[in-house]
Amino acid sequence: MSRRLLVTGGAGFIGSNFVHHWLKVYPNDRVVVLDALTYAGNLRNLQSVEEQENFRFVEGNICDKPGTACAKGERTLITELLQVENIDTIVHFAAESHVDRSILGPGAFVETNVVGTFTLLDAFRLHWEGKGQPMDYRFLHVSTDEVYGSLSPTDPAFTETTPYAPNSPYSASKAGSDHLVRAYHHTYKLPTIITNCSNNYGPYQFPEKLIPLMCINALMGKPLPVYGDGKNVRDWLYVGDHCQALDVVIHSGKPGETYNIGGNNEVENINLVQMLCQFMNELAPKLPVHPSEQLITFVKDRLGHDRRYAIDATKIKTQLGWTPSVTIAEGLRLTVEWYLTHRDWWEPLLSEEYQAYYRKVYA
Ligand code: NAD
Ligand code: DAU
């Protein structure tokens, strides 16, 4: 069947990579992006597809009339979009996504991640019920491994049955949204699926996150700030592999299920930054400071900093046949090359708002 997708947060990092993936692989499907264009949303991420007839961008907030409007049957931007575009699949990326910002200002995280997800879910439920509850409809909720909390060096990796123990306002708000999605399946039988993924990296990632921040700072000859002792561990996944996993889940995943997605690439932050420096030294013709390792600076730790994340992706591998295809060395090389050749993309992002944020976190 050809699908009609509503992709929330499609102007952000993973969302825009997903839109490119989907339009390339499924040219007969329709893709509508709903995005509020916060500081993290960028229409330039979608520039190459904006003229395609089967693509539409709509600027709007998933918190549209929070709480009651949908339940009262009032028409809102979201209910209108679902109906006019005859949407059968929601791929829900829209979120406040950065842990450090959630520490500085948690309110927006509760609003978008919890209230926004609720608003979207309820609108989709009414739409789905109005269509006679078709079982091939999907609400795919894109979530994070951070809901499971932090691991010690010897703990086994997170599975789908690991109890939730979120530690930051970001992960707590994502956990809240996961619970709502789960409840909508249990109560109303809405065909929802949740994915919990590890750290992504690749093109179009906003330079507040570790990998793009390090690439850009190295290119500008600025310090490379490593939190604490640099021994926190993350499980890195190239964004293209995440998009492929979501594709498989949409087509073959079972409603009501959760699937963990991870790269099986556990790396200590300091080692990752050193790998990035090596690629920078090799690929960047004129670095202001060479070798870039000289820029590595240990800074004050993140409050409540989770020590280690690791995903056990056995379920999606054995049940749906997905495995990652890009190694960490290949993925980091591709990513460094992308930031090197897309200065015109990232330079405008270093705005006054960004500088103010940067001063607050790294003061
Ligand atoms: P991002 O911050 O790059 O993009 C978020 C997008 O959502 C932006 O385009 C923004 O404008 C939009 N948005 C924010 N609030 C909105 C609102 N109220 N209404 C409509 N649009 C809104 O995020 P990302 O890194 O691409 O993450 C996408 C999703 O994947 C998030 O839900 C995140 O929790 C999840 N996730 C991210 C990672 C990762 O490593 N980046 C890993 C696992 C899961
Ligand atoms: O695990 C999935 C999560 O990965 C997603 O849900 C989040 O949306 C995404 O932001 C990411 O969260 P992290 O906090 O792990 O990512 P971040 O890039 O902010 O940091 C990665 C690690 O690097 C973390 O241990 C903190 C550290 N760090 C980060 C920055 C920005 C530094 O040492 N220095 C930095 O300047």
XYZ file of C-alpha atoms and ligand atoms in Angstrom:
443
model
C 0.000 0.000 0.000
C 1.211 3.561 -0.528
C 1.269 5.579 2.676
C 0.383 9.157 3.632
C 2.750 10.251 6.368
C 2.647 13.122 8.831
C 6.216 13.627 10.045
C 6.378 15.859 13.117
C 9.717 17.564 13.756
C 10.704 16.842 10.149
C 12.823 20.006 9.935
C 15.111 18.792 12.738
C 18.112 16.488 12.598
C 16.699 12.947 12.490
C 13.329 14.030 11.081
C 14.871 15.644 7.997
C 17.172 12.662 7.399
C 14.079 10.462 7.639
C 12.151 12.609 5.111
C 15.030 12.324 2.615
C 15.179 8.573 3.168
C 11.430 8.084 2.750
C 10.968 10.207 -0.368
C 13.888 8.443 -2.024
C 12.742 4.915 -1.217
C 8.959 5.468 -1.546
C 8.418 8.057 -4.311
C 4.692 7.198 -4.517
C 4.023 8.025 -0.858
C 2.977 11.470 0.406
C 5.009 13.160 3.152
C 3.635 16.113 5.137
C 6.004 17.702 7.662
C 4.612 19.539 10.686
C 7.282 21.527 12.505
C 7.227 24.569 14.791
C 10.689 25.684 13.556
C 12.157 26.168 17.003
C 15.881 26.999 17.231
C 16.497 23.332 16.247
C 14.241 23.306 13.191
C 15.733 24.437 9.902
C 13.941 24.654 6.568
C 17.273 24.374 4.783
C 17.360 20.739 5.908
C 14.431 20.142 3.540
C 15.490 22.447 0.702
C 16.227 19.655 -1.760
C 12.714 18.163 -1.492
C 10.554 21.270 -1.053
C 9.520 21.395 -4.719
C 8.447 17.732 -4.874
C 4.711 17.360 -5.485
C 4.322 14.595 -2.929
C 5.910 16.754 -0.199
C 4.375 19.530 1.894
C 5.759 21.581 4.776
C 3.419 23.057 7.380
C 4.690 25.339 10.120
C 2.809 24.498 13.304
C 3.020 23.363 16.900
C 2.121 19.872 18.127
C 0.787 21.562 21.294
C -1.960 23.100 19.134
C -4.849 23.536 21.618
C -3.390 21.398 24.391
C -5.587 19.202 26.455
C -9.165 19.675 25.440
C -9.715 20.888 21.915
C -9.366 17.521 20.242
C -11.511 15.768 22.813
C -14.286 18.304 22.206
C -14.097 17.570 18.504
C -13.058 21.151 17.764
C -11.131 21.587 14.520
C -7.490 22.482 15.020
C -4.479 22.688 12.740
C -3.653 19.056 13.529
C -7.167 17.618 13.118
C -7.494 19.614 9.883
C -4.191 18.265 8.546
C -5.038 14.666 9.424
C -8.332 14.930 7.582
C -7.389 17.042 4.559
C -4.231 15.035 3.921
C -5.957 11.726 4.761
C -3.011 10.747 6.972
C -2.595 7.055 7.845
C 0.855 7.150 9.461
C 2.336 9.550 11.997
C 6.092 9.469 12.533
C 6.552 11.560 15.656
C 9.995 13.150 16.021
C 8.997 16.605 17.295
C 10.540 17.198 20.690
C 12.832 19.350 22.739
C 15.845 17.066 22.467
C 18.898 18.488 24.237
C 19.705 17.395 27.811
C 21.714 20.547 28.684
C 18.811 22.791 27.627
C 16.435 20.688 29.748
C 18.640 21.409 32.765
C 18.548 25.160 32.047
C 14.778 25.261 31.312
C 12.666 22.138 31.809
C 9.260 23.768 31.147
C 9.449 23.625 27.353
C 10.306 19.918 27.605
C 7.154 19.089 29.552
C 5.080 21.240 27.213
C 6.304 19.819 23.888
C 7.309 16.292 24.843
C 4.415 15.442 27.170
C 1.525 17.800 26.325
C 2.433 17.925 22.635
C 2.595 14.136 22.334
C -0.728 13.833 24.139
C -2.363 16.380 21.828
C -1.102 14.599 18.738
C -2.101 11.162 20.044
C -5.620 12.267 20.885
C -6.114 13.945 17.519
C -4.879 10.807 15.753
C -7.165 8.604 17.871
C -10.244 10.612 16.841
C -9.154 10.594 13.201
C -8.522 6.818 13.300
C -11.861 6.136 15.001
C -13.614 8.332 12.425
C -12.140 6.130 9.674
C -13.430 2.922 11.316
C -10.217 1.984 13.189
C -8.141 0.674 10.239
C -5.449 -1.652 11.570
C -2.864 -0.605 8.973
C -2.712 2.928 10.420
C 0.418 3.636 12.497
C 1.539 6.084 15.188
C 5.318 5.648 15.456
C 6.724 7.384 18.524
C 10.457 8.023 18.178
C 11.957 7.868 21.650
C 15.279 7.493 23.379
C 17.371 5.005 25.349
C 17.736 7.688 28.049
C 14.358 6.658 29.523
C 16.108 3.585 30.975
C 18.528 5.672 33.062
C 22.236 5.071 33.537
C 24.315 1.855 33.462
C 27.414 0.922 35.445
C 30.391 -0.336 33.398
C 29.403 -3.971 34.030
C 25.603 -3.768 33.696
C 24.014 -5.578 30.733
C 22.730 -3.332 27.929
C 19.151 -1.968 27.990
C 16.474 -4.330 26.667
C 12.817 -3.514 25.988
C 11.949 -4.818 29.478
C 14.488 -2.721 31.403
C 12.498 -0.644 33.937
C 12.233 3.078 33.217
C 14.484 5.276 35.401
C 14.905 8.624 33.609
C 17.367 11.020 35.247
C 17.117 14.367 33.411
C 14.105 16.593 32.725
C 14.584 15.659 29.035
C 14.508 11.903 29.618
C 11.694 12.186 32.176
C 9.561 14.087 29.665
C 10.312 11.485 26.975
C 9.421 8.712 29.453
C 6.110 10.485 30.153
C 5.360 10.609 26.435
C 6.251 6.908 26.032
C 3.767 6.026 28.797
C 0.989 7.997 27.088
C 1.662 6.242 23.777
C 1.614 2.866 25.488
C -1.639 3.717 27.283
C -3.341 4.781 24.032
C -2.626 1.351 22.596
C -3.726 -0.487 25.724
C -6.908 1.546 26.251
C -8.099 2.431 22.746
C -6.167 -0.190 20.709
C -4.642 2.660 18.685
C -1.927 1.020 16.511
C 1.071 2.686 18.139
C 4.701 1.560 18.184
C 7.543 2.984 20.297
C 11.227 2.927 19.343
C 13.960 3.712 21.877
C 17.189 4.622 20.145
C 20.751 5.383 21.206
C 22.826 8.479 20.289
C 22.571 9.475 16.620
C 25.085 11.420 14.573
C 25.401 12.546 10.955
C 24.395 15.405 8.632
C 22.058 18.231 9.771
C 22.671 17.805 13.523
C 22.432 21.099 15.417
C 25.839 22.110 16.833
C 24.806 21.890 20.489
C 25.289 18.085 20.444
C 28.700 16.517 21.059
C 29.805 15.508 17.544
C 28.812 18.601 15.507
C 29.965 20.878 18.329
C 33.417 19.286 18.311
C 33.663 19.414 14.485
C 32.706 23.074 14.331
C 34.859 24.161 17.265
C 37.876 22.393 15.737
C 37.248 24.179 12.437
C 37.123 27.511 14.299
C 40.125 26.761 16.514
C 37.963 26.906 19.670
C 38.350 24.654 22.765
C 36.785 21.175 22.575
C 34.906 20.986 25.907
C 34.782 17.479 27.409
C 32.517 17.152 30.462
C 33.884 15.676 33.708
C 36.513 12.951 33.265
C 35.437 12.194 29.678
C 34.751 8.559 30.519
C 30.971 8.626 30.055
C 29.942 6.067 27.465
C 27.426 6.479 24.636
C 26.312 3.900 22.035
C 26.606 5.709 18.667
C 24.402 5.070 15.627
C 24.712 6.704 12.212
C 21.456 8.547 11.487
C 20.917 6.772 8.143
C 20.858 3.451 9.978
C 18.268 4.828 12.418
C 16.059 5.921 9.480
C 16.333 2.461 7.934
C 15.320 0.909 11.279
C 12.262 3.188 11.506
C 11.321 2.210 7.945
C 11.444 -1.480 8.912
C 9.402 -0.823 12.071
C 6.710 1.083 10.141
C 6.359 -1.729 7.614
C 6.873 -4.805 9.790
C 6.657 -3.746 13.454
C 3.784 -4.987 15.590
C 1.360 -2.445 17.103
C 1.718 -2.158 20.882
C 5.377 -3.218 20.763
C 8.555 -1.381 21.679
C 11.792 -1.825 19.710
C 15.242 -0.794 20.931
C 17.545 0.565 18.207
C 21.299 0.891 18.726
C 24.606 0.850 16.960
C 26.476 -1.620 19.157
C 29.182 1.069 19.234
C 29.959 1.906 22.856
C 32.665 4.571 23.047
C 33.959 6.739 25.910
C 33.490 10.439 25.119
C 37.196 11.209 25.294
C 37.991 8.431 22.819
C 35.273 9.642 20.480
C 36.620 13.201 20.570
C 40.116 11.882 19.838
C 38.794 9.923 16.848
C 37.077 13.068 15.580
C 40.324 15.021 15.970
C 42.176 12.433 13.888
C 39.628 12.754 11.061
C 39.801 16.534 11.305
C 43.609 16.516 11.134
C 43.459 14.251 8.072
C 40.539 15.811 6.175
C 40.579 19.553 6.959
C 43.139 21.307 4.792
C 43.781 24.338 7.003
C 42.866 23.845 10.655
C 43.523 26.965 12.759
C 45.075 24.682 15.418
C 46.831 21.535 14.204
C 46.764 18.844 15.498
C 43.307 19.567 16.875
C 43.842 17.342 19.962
C 45.571 20.391 21.510
C 42.129 21.994 21.805
C 40.690 19.272 24.087
C 39.691 20.906 27.392
C 38.089 19.169 30.363
C 35.228 21.296 31.738
C 32.727 21.150 34.606
C 30.507 18.067 34.419
C 26.831 18.109 33.336
C 24.456 18.003 36.340
C 23.219 14.439 36.924
C 25.317 13.224 33.967
C 24.340 9.633 33.048
C 27.462 7.467 33.029
C 26.743 4.896 30.381
C 24.081 3.974 27.817
C 24.100 0.741 25.818
C 21.352 -0.789 23.700
C 20.624 -4.468 23.259
C 19.061 -4.511 19.773
C 18.447 -8.273 19.656
C 14.662 -7.898 19.304
C 14.653 -5.720 16.179
C 17.421 -7.866 14.698
C 15.778 -11.237 15.269
C 12.116 -10.210 14.754
C 12.430 -7.603 11.981
C 15.829 -8.369 10.451
C 17.407 -4.915 10.991
C 21.091 -4.420 11.767
C 23.198 -1.256 11.438
C 25.323 -1.047 8.299
C 27.683 1.875 8.975
C 30.714 1.352 11.245
C 31.708 4.098 13.665
C 34.855 4.854 11.641
C 32.878 5.141 8.379
C 30.137 7.202 10.030
C 32.516 9.637 11.719
C 34.447 10.139 8.472
C 31.210 10.844 6.563
C 30.091 13.250 9.281
C 33.373 15.161 9.469
C 33.361 15.450 5.653
C 29.788 16.766 5.761
C 30.553 19.529 8.301
C 33.711 20.416 6.375
C 31.790 20.875 3.137
C 28.674 22.522 4.639
C 30.047 25.615 6.327
C 27.192 27.547 4.696
C 24.757 25.322 6.642
C 26.252 25.678 10.113
C 27.706 29.194 10.150
C 24.268 30.914 10.261
C 23.327 28.720 13.254
C 25.971 30.336 15.455
C 23.495 33.120 16.249
C 23.299 35.438 19.266
C 20.843 32.952 20.852
C 23.399 30.172 20.317
C 26.242 32.273 21.775
C 24.100 33.096 24.841
C 23.252 29.401 25.301
C 26.918 28.490 24.886
C 28.035 31.001 27.526
C 25.478 29.609 30.001
C 26.554 25.977 29.567
C 30.309 26.431 29.205
C 30.888 29.488 31.443
P 16.056 18.038 16.979
O 16.095 18.879 18.211
O 17.161 18.136 15.979
O 14.700 18.339 16.177
C 13.474 18.515 16.810
C 12.500 19.116 15.799
O 11.227 19.229 16.433
C 12.888 20.514 15.325
O 12.730 20.615 13.935
C 11.918 21.429 16.050
O 11.624 22.625 15.352
C 10.699 20.529 16.176
N 9.832 20.888 17.301
C 10.217 21.143 18.580
N 9.144 21.474 19.321
C 8.065 21.393 18.503
C 6.673 21.590 18.686
N 6.176 21.951 19.880
N 5.847 21.409 17.635
C 6.347 21.052 16.418
N 7.644 20.879 16.174
C 8.494 21.036 17.209
O 15.855 16.558 17.484
P 16.464 15.187 16.918
O 17.807 14.971 17.477
O 16.245 15.138 15.462
O 15.490 14.145 17.646
C 14.249 13.786 17.048
C 13.521 12.820 17.968
O 14.317 11.656 18.148
C 13.245 13.372 19.359
O 11.986 12.957 19.764
C 14.323 12.732 20.233
O 13.866 12.574 21.556
C 14.518 11.411 19.543
N 15.853 10.811 19.674
C 16.971 11.542 19.358
C 18.224 10.944 19.432
C 19.484 11.707 19.077
O 20.576 11.182 19.300
N 19.408 12.906 18.504
C 18.332 9.614 19.839
C 17.164 8.903 20.169
C 15.931 9.518 20.068
O 20.904 8.561 23.966
C 20.045 9.216 23.088
C 20.122 10.704 23.346
O 21.369 11.141 22.833
C 18.974 11.484 22.691
O 17.778 11.099 23.277
C 19.181 12.983 22.876
O 18.167 13.690 22.180
C 20.531 13.360 22.323
O 20.776 14.733 22.576
C 21.633 12.513 22.968
O 21.798 12.848 24.367
P 23.257 12.972 25.030
O 23.156 13.829 26.223
O 23.881 11.638 25.206
O 24.032 13.712 23.812
P 25.056 14.937 23.765
O 25.538 15.042 22.357
O 24.520 16.161 24.400
O 26.258 14.410 24.672
C 26.921 13.186 24.385
C 27.941 12.931 25.493
O 28.975 13.920 25.390
C 27.377 13.096 26.885
O 28.017 12.160 27.751
C 27.760 14.515 27.295
C 29.075 14.711 26.579
N 29.366 16.106 26.142
C 28.417 16.761 25.425
C 28.636 18.051 24.980
C 27.582 18.801 24.213
C 30.596 16.676 26.410
O 31.477 16.054 27.037
N 30.819 17.947 25.972
C 29.885 18.664 25.277
O 30.156 19.841 24.928
